[in-house]
Tab-separated table of C-alpha atoms and ligand atoms in Angstrom:
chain	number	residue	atom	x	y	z
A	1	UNK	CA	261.187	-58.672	142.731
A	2	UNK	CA	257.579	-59.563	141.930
A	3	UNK	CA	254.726	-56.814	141.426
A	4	UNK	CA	253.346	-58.116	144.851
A	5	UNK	CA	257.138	-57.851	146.696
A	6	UNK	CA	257.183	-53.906	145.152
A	7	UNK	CA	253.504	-53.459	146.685
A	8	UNK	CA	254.607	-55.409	150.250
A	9	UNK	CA	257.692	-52.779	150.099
A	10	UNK	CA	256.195	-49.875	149.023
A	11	UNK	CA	253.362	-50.212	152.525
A	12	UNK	CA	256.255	-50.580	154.999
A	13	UNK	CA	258.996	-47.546	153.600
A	14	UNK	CA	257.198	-45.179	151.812
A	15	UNK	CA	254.671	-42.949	152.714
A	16	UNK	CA	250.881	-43.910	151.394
A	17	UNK	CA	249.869	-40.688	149.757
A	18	UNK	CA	248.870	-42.239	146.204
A	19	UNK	CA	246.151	-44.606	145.098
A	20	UNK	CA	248.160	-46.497	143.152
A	21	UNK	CA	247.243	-49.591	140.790
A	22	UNK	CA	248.566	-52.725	141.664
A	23	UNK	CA	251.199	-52.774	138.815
A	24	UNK	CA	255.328	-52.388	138.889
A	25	UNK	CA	256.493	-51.089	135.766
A	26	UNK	CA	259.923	-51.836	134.461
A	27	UNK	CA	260.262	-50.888	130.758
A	28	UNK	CA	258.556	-48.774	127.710
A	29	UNK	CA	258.892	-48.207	124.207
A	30	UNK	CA	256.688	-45.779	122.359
A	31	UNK	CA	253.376	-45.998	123.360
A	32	UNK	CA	253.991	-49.304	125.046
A	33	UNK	CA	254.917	-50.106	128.628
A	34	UNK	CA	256.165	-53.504	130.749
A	35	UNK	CA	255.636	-55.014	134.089
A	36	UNK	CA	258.025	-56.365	136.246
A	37	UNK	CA	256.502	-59.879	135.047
A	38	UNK	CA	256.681	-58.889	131.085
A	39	UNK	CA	253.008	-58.440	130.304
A	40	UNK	CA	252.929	-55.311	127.932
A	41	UNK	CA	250.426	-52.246	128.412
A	42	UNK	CA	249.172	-49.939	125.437
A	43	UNK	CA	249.824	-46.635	127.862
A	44	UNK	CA	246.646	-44.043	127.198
A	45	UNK	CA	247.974	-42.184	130.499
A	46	UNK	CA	251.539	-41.605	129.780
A	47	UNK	CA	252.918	-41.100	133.436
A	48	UNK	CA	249.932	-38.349	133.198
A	49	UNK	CA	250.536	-36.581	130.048
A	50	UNK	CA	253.976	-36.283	130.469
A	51	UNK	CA	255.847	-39.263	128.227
A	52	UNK	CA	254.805	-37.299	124.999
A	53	UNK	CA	257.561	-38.293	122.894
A	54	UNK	CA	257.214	-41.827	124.107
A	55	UNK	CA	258.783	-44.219	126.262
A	56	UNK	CA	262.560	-44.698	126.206
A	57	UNK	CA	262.911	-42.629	123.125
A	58	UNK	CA	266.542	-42.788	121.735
A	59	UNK	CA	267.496	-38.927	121.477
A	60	UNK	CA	265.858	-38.309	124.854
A	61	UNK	CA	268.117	-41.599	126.887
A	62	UNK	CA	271.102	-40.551	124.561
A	63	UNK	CA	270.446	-36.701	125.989
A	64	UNK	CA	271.117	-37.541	129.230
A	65	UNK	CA	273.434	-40.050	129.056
A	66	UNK	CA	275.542	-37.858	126.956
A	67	UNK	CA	275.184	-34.275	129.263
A	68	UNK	CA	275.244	-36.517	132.879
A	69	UNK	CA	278.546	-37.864	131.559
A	70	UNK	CA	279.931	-33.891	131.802
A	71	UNK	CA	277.952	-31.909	133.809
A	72	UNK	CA	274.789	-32.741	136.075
A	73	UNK	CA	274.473	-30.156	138.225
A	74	UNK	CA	275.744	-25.975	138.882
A	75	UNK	CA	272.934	-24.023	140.421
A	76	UNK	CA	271.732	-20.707	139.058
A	77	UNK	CA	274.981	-19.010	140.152
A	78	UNK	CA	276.777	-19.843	137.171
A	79	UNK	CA	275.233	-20.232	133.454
A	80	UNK	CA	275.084	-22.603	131.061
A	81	UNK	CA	274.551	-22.878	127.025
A	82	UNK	CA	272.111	-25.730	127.911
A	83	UNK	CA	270.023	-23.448	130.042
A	84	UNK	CA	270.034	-20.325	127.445
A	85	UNK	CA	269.591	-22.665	124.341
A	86	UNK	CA	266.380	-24.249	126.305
A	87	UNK	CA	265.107	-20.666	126.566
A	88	UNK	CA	265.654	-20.118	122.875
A	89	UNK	CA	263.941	-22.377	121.874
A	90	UNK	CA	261.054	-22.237	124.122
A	91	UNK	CA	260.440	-18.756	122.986
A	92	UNK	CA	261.094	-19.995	119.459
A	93	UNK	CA	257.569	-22.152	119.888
A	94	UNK	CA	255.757	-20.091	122.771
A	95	UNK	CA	253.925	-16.796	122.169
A	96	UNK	CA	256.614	-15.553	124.760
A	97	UNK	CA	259.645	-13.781	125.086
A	98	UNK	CA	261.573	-14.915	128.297
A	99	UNK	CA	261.816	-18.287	130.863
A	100	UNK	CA	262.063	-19.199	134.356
A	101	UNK	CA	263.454	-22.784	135.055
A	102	UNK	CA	261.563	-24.469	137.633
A	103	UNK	CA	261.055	-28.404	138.659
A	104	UNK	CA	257.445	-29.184	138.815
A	105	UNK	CA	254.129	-27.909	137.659
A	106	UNK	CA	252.925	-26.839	141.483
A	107	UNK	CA	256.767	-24.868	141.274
A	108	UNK	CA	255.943	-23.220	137.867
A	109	UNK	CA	252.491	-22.210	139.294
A	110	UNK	CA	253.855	-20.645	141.885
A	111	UNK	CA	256.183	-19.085	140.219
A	112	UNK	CA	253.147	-17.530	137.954
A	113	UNK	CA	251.672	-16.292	140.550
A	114	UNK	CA	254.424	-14.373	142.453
A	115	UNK	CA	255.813	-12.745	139.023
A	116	UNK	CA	252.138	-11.471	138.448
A	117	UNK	CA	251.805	-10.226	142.161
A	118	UNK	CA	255.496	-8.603	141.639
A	119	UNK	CA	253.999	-7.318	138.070
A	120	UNK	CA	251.131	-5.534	139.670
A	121	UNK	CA	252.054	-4.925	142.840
A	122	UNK	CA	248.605	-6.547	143.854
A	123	UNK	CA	247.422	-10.178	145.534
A	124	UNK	CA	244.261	-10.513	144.119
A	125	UNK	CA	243.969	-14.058	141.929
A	126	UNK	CA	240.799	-15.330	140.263
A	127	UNK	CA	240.598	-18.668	139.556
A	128	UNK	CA	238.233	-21.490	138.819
A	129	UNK	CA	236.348	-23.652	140.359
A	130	UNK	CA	236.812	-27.668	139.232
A	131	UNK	CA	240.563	-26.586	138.578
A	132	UNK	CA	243.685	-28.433	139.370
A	133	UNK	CA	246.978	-26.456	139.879
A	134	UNK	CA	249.034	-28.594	142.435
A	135	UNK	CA	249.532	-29.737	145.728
A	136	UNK	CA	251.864	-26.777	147.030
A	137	UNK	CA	249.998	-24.896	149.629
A	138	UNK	CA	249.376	-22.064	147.078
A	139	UNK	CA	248.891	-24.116	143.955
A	140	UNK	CA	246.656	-26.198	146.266
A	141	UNK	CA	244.899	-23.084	147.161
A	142	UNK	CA	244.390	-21.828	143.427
A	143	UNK	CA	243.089	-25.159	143.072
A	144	UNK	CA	239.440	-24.877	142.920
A	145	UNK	CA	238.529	-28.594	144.702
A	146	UNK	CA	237.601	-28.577	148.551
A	147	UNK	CA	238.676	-32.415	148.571
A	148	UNK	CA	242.245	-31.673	148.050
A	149	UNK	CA	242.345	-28.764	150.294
A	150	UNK	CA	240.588	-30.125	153.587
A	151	UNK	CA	243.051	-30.660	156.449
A	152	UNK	CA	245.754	-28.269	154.868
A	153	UNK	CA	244.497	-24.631	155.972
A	154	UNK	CA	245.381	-21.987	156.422
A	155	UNK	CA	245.288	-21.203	153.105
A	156	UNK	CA	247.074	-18.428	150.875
A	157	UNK	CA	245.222	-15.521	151.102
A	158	UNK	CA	244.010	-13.207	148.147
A	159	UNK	CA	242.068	-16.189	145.754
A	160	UNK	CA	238.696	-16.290	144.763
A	161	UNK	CA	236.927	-18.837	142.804
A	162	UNK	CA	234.529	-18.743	139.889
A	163	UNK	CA	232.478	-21.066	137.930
A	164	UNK	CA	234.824	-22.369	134.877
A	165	UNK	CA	233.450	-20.866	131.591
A	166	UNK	CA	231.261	-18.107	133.061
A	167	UNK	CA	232.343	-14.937	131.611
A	168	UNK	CA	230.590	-12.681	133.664
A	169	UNK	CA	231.266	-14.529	136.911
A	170	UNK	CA	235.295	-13.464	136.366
A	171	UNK	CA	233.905	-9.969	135.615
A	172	UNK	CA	232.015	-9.747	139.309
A	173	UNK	CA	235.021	-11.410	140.847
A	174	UNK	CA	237.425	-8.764	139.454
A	175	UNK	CA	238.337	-6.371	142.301
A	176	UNK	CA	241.103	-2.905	142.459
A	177	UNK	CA	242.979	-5.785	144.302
A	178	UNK	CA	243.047	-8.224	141.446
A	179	UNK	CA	246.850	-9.186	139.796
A	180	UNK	CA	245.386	-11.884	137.273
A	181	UNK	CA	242.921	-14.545	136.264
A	182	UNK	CA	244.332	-18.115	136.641
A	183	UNK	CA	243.157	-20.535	133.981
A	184	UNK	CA	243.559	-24.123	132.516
A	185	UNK	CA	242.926	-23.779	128.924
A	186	UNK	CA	241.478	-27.285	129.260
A	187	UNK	CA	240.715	-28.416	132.616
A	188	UNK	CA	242.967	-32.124	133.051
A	189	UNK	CA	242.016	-33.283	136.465
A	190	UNK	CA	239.066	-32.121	136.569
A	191	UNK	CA	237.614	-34.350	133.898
A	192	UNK	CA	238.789	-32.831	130.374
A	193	UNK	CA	236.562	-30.166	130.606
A	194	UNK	CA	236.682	-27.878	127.201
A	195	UNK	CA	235.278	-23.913	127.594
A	196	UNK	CA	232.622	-22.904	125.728
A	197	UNK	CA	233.201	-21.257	122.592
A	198	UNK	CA	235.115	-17.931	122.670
A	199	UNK	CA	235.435	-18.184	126.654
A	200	UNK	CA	239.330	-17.622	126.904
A	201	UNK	CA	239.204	-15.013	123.975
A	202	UNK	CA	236.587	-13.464	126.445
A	203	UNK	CA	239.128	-13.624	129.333
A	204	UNK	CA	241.577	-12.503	127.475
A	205	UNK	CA	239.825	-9.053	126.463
A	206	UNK	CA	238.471	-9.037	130.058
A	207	UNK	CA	242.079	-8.725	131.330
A	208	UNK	CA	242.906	-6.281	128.748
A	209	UNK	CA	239.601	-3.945	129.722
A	210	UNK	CA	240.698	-4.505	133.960
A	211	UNK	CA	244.360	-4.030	132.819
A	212	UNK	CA	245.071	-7.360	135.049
A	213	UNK	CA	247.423	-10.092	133.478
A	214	UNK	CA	246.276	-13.675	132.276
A	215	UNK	CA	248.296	-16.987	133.307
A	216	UNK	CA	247.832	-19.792	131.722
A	217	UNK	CA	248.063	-23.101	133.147
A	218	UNK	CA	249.520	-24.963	130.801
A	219	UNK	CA	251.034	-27.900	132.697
A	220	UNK	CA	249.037	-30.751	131.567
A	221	UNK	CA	247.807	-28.809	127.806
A	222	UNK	CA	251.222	-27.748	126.498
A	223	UNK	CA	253.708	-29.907	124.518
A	224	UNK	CA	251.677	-30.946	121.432
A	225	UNK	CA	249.104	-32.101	124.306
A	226	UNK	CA	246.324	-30.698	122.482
A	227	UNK	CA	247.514	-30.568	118.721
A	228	UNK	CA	249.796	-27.660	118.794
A	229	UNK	CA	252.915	-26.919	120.633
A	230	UNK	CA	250.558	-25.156	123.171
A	231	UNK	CA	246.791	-24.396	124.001
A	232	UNK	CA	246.866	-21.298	123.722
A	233	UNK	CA	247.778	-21.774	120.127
A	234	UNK	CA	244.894	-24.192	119.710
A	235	UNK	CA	242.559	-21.462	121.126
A	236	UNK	CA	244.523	-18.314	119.347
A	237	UNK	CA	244.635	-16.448	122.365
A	238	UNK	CA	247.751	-15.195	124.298
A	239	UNK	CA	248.428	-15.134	127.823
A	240	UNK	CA	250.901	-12.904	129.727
A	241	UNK	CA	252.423	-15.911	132.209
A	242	UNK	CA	252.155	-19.964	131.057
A	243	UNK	CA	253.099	-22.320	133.865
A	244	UNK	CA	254.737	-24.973	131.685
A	245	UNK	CA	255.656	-28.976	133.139
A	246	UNK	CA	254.947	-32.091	132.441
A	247	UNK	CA	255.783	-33.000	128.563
A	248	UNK	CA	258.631	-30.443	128.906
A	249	UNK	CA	261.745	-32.856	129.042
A	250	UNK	CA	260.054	-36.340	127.541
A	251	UNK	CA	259.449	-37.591	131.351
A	252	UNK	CA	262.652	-35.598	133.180
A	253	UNK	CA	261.533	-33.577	136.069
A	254	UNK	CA	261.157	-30.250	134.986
A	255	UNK	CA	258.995	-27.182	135.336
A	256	UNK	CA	258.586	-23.259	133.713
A	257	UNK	CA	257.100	-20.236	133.913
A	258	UNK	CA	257.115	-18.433	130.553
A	259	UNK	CA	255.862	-14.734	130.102
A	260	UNK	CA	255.681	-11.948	127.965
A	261	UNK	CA	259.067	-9.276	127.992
A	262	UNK	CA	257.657	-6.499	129.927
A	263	UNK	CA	255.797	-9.005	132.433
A	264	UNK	CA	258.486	-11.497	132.696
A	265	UNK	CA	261.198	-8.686	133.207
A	266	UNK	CA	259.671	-7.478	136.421
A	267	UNK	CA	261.372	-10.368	138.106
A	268	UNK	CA	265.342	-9.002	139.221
A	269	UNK	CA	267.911	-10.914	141.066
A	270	UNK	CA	266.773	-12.366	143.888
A	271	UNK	CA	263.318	-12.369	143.532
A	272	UNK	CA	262.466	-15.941	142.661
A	273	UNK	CA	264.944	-19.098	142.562
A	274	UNK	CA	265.250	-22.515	142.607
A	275	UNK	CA	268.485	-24.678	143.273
A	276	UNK	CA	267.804	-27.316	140.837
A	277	UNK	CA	266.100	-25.259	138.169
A	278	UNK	CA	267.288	-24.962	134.694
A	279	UNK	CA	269.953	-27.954	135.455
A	280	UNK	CA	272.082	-28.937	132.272
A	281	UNK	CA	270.384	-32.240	133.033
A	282	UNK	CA	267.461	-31.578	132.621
A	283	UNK	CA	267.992	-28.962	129.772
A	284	UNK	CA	269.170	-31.556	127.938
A	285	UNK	CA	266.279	-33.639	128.180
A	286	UNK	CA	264.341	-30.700	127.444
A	287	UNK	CA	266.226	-29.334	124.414
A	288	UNK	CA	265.812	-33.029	122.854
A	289	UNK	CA	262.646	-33.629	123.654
A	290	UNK	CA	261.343	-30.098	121.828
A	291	UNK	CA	263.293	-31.462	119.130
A	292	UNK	CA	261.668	-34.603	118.227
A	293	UNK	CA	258.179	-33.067	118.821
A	294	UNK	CA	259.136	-30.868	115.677
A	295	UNK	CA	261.565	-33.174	114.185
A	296	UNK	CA	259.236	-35.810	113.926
A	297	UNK	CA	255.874	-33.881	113.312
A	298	UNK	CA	254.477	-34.677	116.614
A	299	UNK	CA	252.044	-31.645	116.455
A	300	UNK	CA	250.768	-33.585	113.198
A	301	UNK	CA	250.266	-36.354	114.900
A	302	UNK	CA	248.652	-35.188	117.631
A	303	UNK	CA	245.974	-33.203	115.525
A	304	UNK	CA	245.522	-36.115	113.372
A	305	UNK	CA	245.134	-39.257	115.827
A	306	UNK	CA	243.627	-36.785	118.289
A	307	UNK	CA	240.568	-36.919	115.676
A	308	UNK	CA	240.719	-40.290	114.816
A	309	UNK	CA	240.846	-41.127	118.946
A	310	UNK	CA	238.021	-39.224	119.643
A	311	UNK	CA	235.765	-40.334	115.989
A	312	UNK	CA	236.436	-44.021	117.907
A	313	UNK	CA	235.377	-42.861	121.618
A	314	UNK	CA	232.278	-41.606	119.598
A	315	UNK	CA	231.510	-44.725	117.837
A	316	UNK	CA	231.819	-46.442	121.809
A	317	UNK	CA	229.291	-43.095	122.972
A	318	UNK	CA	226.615	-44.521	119.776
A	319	UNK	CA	226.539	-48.007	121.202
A	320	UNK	CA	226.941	-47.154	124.780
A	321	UNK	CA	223.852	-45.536	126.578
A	322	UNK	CA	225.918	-44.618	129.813
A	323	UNK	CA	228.149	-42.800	127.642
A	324	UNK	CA	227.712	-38.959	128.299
A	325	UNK	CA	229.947	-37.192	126.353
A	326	UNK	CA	233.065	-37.289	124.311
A	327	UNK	CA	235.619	-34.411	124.377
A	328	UNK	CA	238.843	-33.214	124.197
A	329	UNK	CA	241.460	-31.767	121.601
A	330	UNK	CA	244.491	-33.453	119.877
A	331	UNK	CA	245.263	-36.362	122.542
A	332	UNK	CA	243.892	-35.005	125.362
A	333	UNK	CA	240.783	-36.657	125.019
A	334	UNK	CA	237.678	-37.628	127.776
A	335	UNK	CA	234.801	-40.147	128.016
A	336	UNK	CA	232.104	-38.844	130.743
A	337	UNK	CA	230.048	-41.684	131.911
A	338	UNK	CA	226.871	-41.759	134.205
A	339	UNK	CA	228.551	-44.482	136.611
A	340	UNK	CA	232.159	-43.892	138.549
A	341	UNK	CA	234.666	-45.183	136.383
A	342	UNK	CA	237.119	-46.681	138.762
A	343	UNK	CA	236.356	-50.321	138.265
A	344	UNK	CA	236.830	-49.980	134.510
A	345	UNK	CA	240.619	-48.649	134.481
A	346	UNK	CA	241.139	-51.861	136.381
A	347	UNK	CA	239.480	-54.056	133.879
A	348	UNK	CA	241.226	-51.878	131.215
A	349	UNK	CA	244.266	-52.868	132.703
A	350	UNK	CA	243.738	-56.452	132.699
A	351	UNK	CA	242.875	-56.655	129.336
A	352	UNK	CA	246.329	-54.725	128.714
A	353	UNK	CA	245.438	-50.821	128.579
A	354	UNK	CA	246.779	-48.409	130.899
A	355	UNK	CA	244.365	-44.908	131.352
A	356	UNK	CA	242.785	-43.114	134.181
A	357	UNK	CA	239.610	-41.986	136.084
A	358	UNK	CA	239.492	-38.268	136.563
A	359	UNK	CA	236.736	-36.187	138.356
A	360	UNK	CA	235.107	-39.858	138.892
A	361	UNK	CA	232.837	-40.244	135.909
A	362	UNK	CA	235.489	-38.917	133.072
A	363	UNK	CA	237.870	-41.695	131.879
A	364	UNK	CA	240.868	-40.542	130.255
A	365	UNK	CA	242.965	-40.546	127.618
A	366	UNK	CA	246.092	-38.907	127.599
A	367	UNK	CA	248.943	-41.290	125.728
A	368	UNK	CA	252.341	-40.454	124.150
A	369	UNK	CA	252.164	-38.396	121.161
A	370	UNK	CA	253.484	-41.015	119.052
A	371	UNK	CA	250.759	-43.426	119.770
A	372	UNK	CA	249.587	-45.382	116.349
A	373	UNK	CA	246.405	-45.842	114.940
A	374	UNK	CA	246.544	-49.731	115.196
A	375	UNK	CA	246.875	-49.402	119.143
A	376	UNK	CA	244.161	-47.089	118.790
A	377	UNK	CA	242.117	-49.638	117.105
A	378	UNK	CA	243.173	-51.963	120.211
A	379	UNK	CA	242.364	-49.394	123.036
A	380	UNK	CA	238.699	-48.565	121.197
A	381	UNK	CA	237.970	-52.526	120.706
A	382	UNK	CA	239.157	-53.507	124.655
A	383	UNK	CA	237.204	-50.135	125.831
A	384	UNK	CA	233.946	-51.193	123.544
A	385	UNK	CA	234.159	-54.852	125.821
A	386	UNK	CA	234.779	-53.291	129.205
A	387	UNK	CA	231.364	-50.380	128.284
A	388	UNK	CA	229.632	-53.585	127.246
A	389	UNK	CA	230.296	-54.648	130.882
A	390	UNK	CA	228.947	-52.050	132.678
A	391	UNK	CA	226.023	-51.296	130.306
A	392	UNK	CA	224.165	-54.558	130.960
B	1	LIG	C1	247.047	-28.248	135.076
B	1	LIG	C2	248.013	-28.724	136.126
B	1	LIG	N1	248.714	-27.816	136.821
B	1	LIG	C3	249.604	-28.186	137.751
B	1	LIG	C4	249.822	-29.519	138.040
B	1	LIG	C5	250.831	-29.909	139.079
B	1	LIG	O1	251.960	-30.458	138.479
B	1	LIG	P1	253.020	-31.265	139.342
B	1	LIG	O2	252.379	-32.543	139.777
B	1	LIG	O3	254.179	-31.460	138.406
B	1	LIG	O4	253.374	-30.394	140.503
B	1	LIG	C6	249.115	-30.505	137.337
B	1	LIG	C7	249.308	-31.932	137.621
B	1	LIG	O5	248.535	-32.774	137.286
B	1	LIG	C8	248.186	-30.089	136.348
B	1	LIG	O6	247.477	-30.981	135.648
């Protein structure tokens, strides 16, 4: 089948709910992708910061291959040494001490948020305006975007929304009926927006003062996203829930919540579950994937490329007068313009670069870890073209 007989499919059977681009993948390798007619991509998106390892890596395919071969599937009423060695090593790299296994980053939100009502005993959530948390009805409610919400109410009660790096606005929001503070470390979807200086250490002491906990959305930031295993290493400052996804199993579905002991034990039998959760499948992915992000110095990587990424965005921002701003950390990088920047991930794509619009002015750049610098030197020289475009 053709690109245009996927597309011709795709109207009649499934249901429209994505703006898709008019390309069928078939294949990857590293930092590289295919279309069903073999022209090759350099992916900057990485199925949305989620292929960190890479396409197709070896250890992950051989992972799965390997465990579905014995066991796929038990539910949670049985263990397994995949799901306890996951946990293991998660704490091993987290700032926490204990795991729930979840499927999604929406799931591992809500998760977060019912283990810090259950903590407290309270409802209250602050979170930020601009945010993305997903499209469950409560993730969709913590979300701080009106477009995503309209035509879904009634929403969850008990959040309330506050300008994203404003200190003093959390403080005001902060109620006796407040559980926690929701935050992205780095805001993804809502156009790689970095806090100020010292903002989530702020939060952090904030929650300390109010004796409320701090979650951490760390769905899109964590996995070597933005130079360290996890944000809130990158920004020194520990949470008492994460809400883990993504770049957890090297593209397998997966989802977690994470938490400090006291916090995370507050959870007992029956209290949260998930059928799927935790699967030997997708431990396996997981426990691999973890793996070659240390094995093969990912974290490095990231740090390293990350800088030499976003020293070539700022070379593009010197010769490019609609270029606003340039910002990110490790490879979670983003290009604010002053004109909507959906036309150019379509010429990107033409000229054989895969990335995304987010927020509509912010293009970005979110590709496998183990992207080189030569296809960085391609993205910057095919991105300086498609600016040139516009700018005239
Ligand atoms: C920060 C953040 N949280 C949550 C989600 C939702 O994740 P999922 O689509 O896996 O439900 C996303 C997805 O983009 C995200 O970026």
């Amino acid at each position: 089948m053709n690109t245009e007989e996927i597309m011709a499919l795709d109207k009649k059977y499934v249901m429209q709910t994505y703006g898709r681009q008019p390309l069928a993948l078939k294949k990857g390798s590293g930092a590289v992708v295919w279309d069903v007619e073999g022209n090759s991509y350099i992916d900057c998106l990485a199925g949305i910061a989620v292929n960190n390892v890479g396409h197709a890596h070896p250890r992950i395919a051989e992972a799965i291959a390997d465990q579905a071969k014995e066991l796929i599937h038990t539910s949670n009423l049985y263990y397994t040494r995949q799901q306890v060695e996951l946990g293991e090593l998660l704490v091993g790299v987290s700032p926490h001490d204990l795991a729930f296994f979840c499927n999604s980053g929406a799931e591992a939100v809500e998760g977060s948020i019912k283990l810090a009502r259950k903590y407290t005993g309270k409802g209250g959530i602050v979170a930020m305006e601009n945010s993305f948390h997903g499209r469950t009805l409560t993730a969709l409610t913590a979300t701080g975007q009106k477009k995503y919400q309209k035509g879904f109410g009634p929403l969850t009660p008990g959040f309330t929304h506050v300008p994203y790096g404003d200190i003093e606005a959390v403080r005001k929001a902060i109620t006796d009926e407040t559980a926690a503070v929701l935050v992205e470390p780095i805001q993804g979807e809502g156009g790689v927006v970095v806090p100020p200086e010292g903002y989530l250490k702020s939060l952090k002491e904030l929650c300390q003062e109010k004796d409320i906990l701090l979650i951490f959305d760390e769905v899109q930031t964590g996995f070597g996203r933005t130079g360290e295993m996890f944000a809130s290493q990158t920004f020194n400052v520990t949470p008492d829930i994460t809400a883990l996804a993504k770049g957890i199993a090297g593209g397998f579905p997966m989802g977690a919540v994470m938490a400090i002991e006291d916090v995370g034990s507050a959870f007992q039998p029956g209290d949260h579950a998930a059928t799927f959760g935790g699967g030997p499948l997708a431990c396996a992915a997981a426990i691999a994937s973890i793996k070659v992000i240390l094995d093969e110095d990912l974290l490095t990587k990231s740090k390293e490329n990350g800088n030499y990424f976003q020293s070539k965005l700022n070379f593009l921002k010197e010769d490019h007068g609609i270029v606003e701003d340039v910002r990110g950390s490790g490879l979670m990088l983003g290009m604010e313009l002053d004109v909507e920047c959906g036309n150019m991930v379509n010429d990107m794509r033409e000229e054989g670069v895969l990335i995304n619009c987010a927020a509509g002015k912010v293009l970005r750049f979110v590709p496998p870890l183990v992207i080189e610098k030569d296809q960085i030197d391609t993205v910057s020289c095919i991105l300086g073209d498609v600016l040139k475009k516009y700018s005239d």
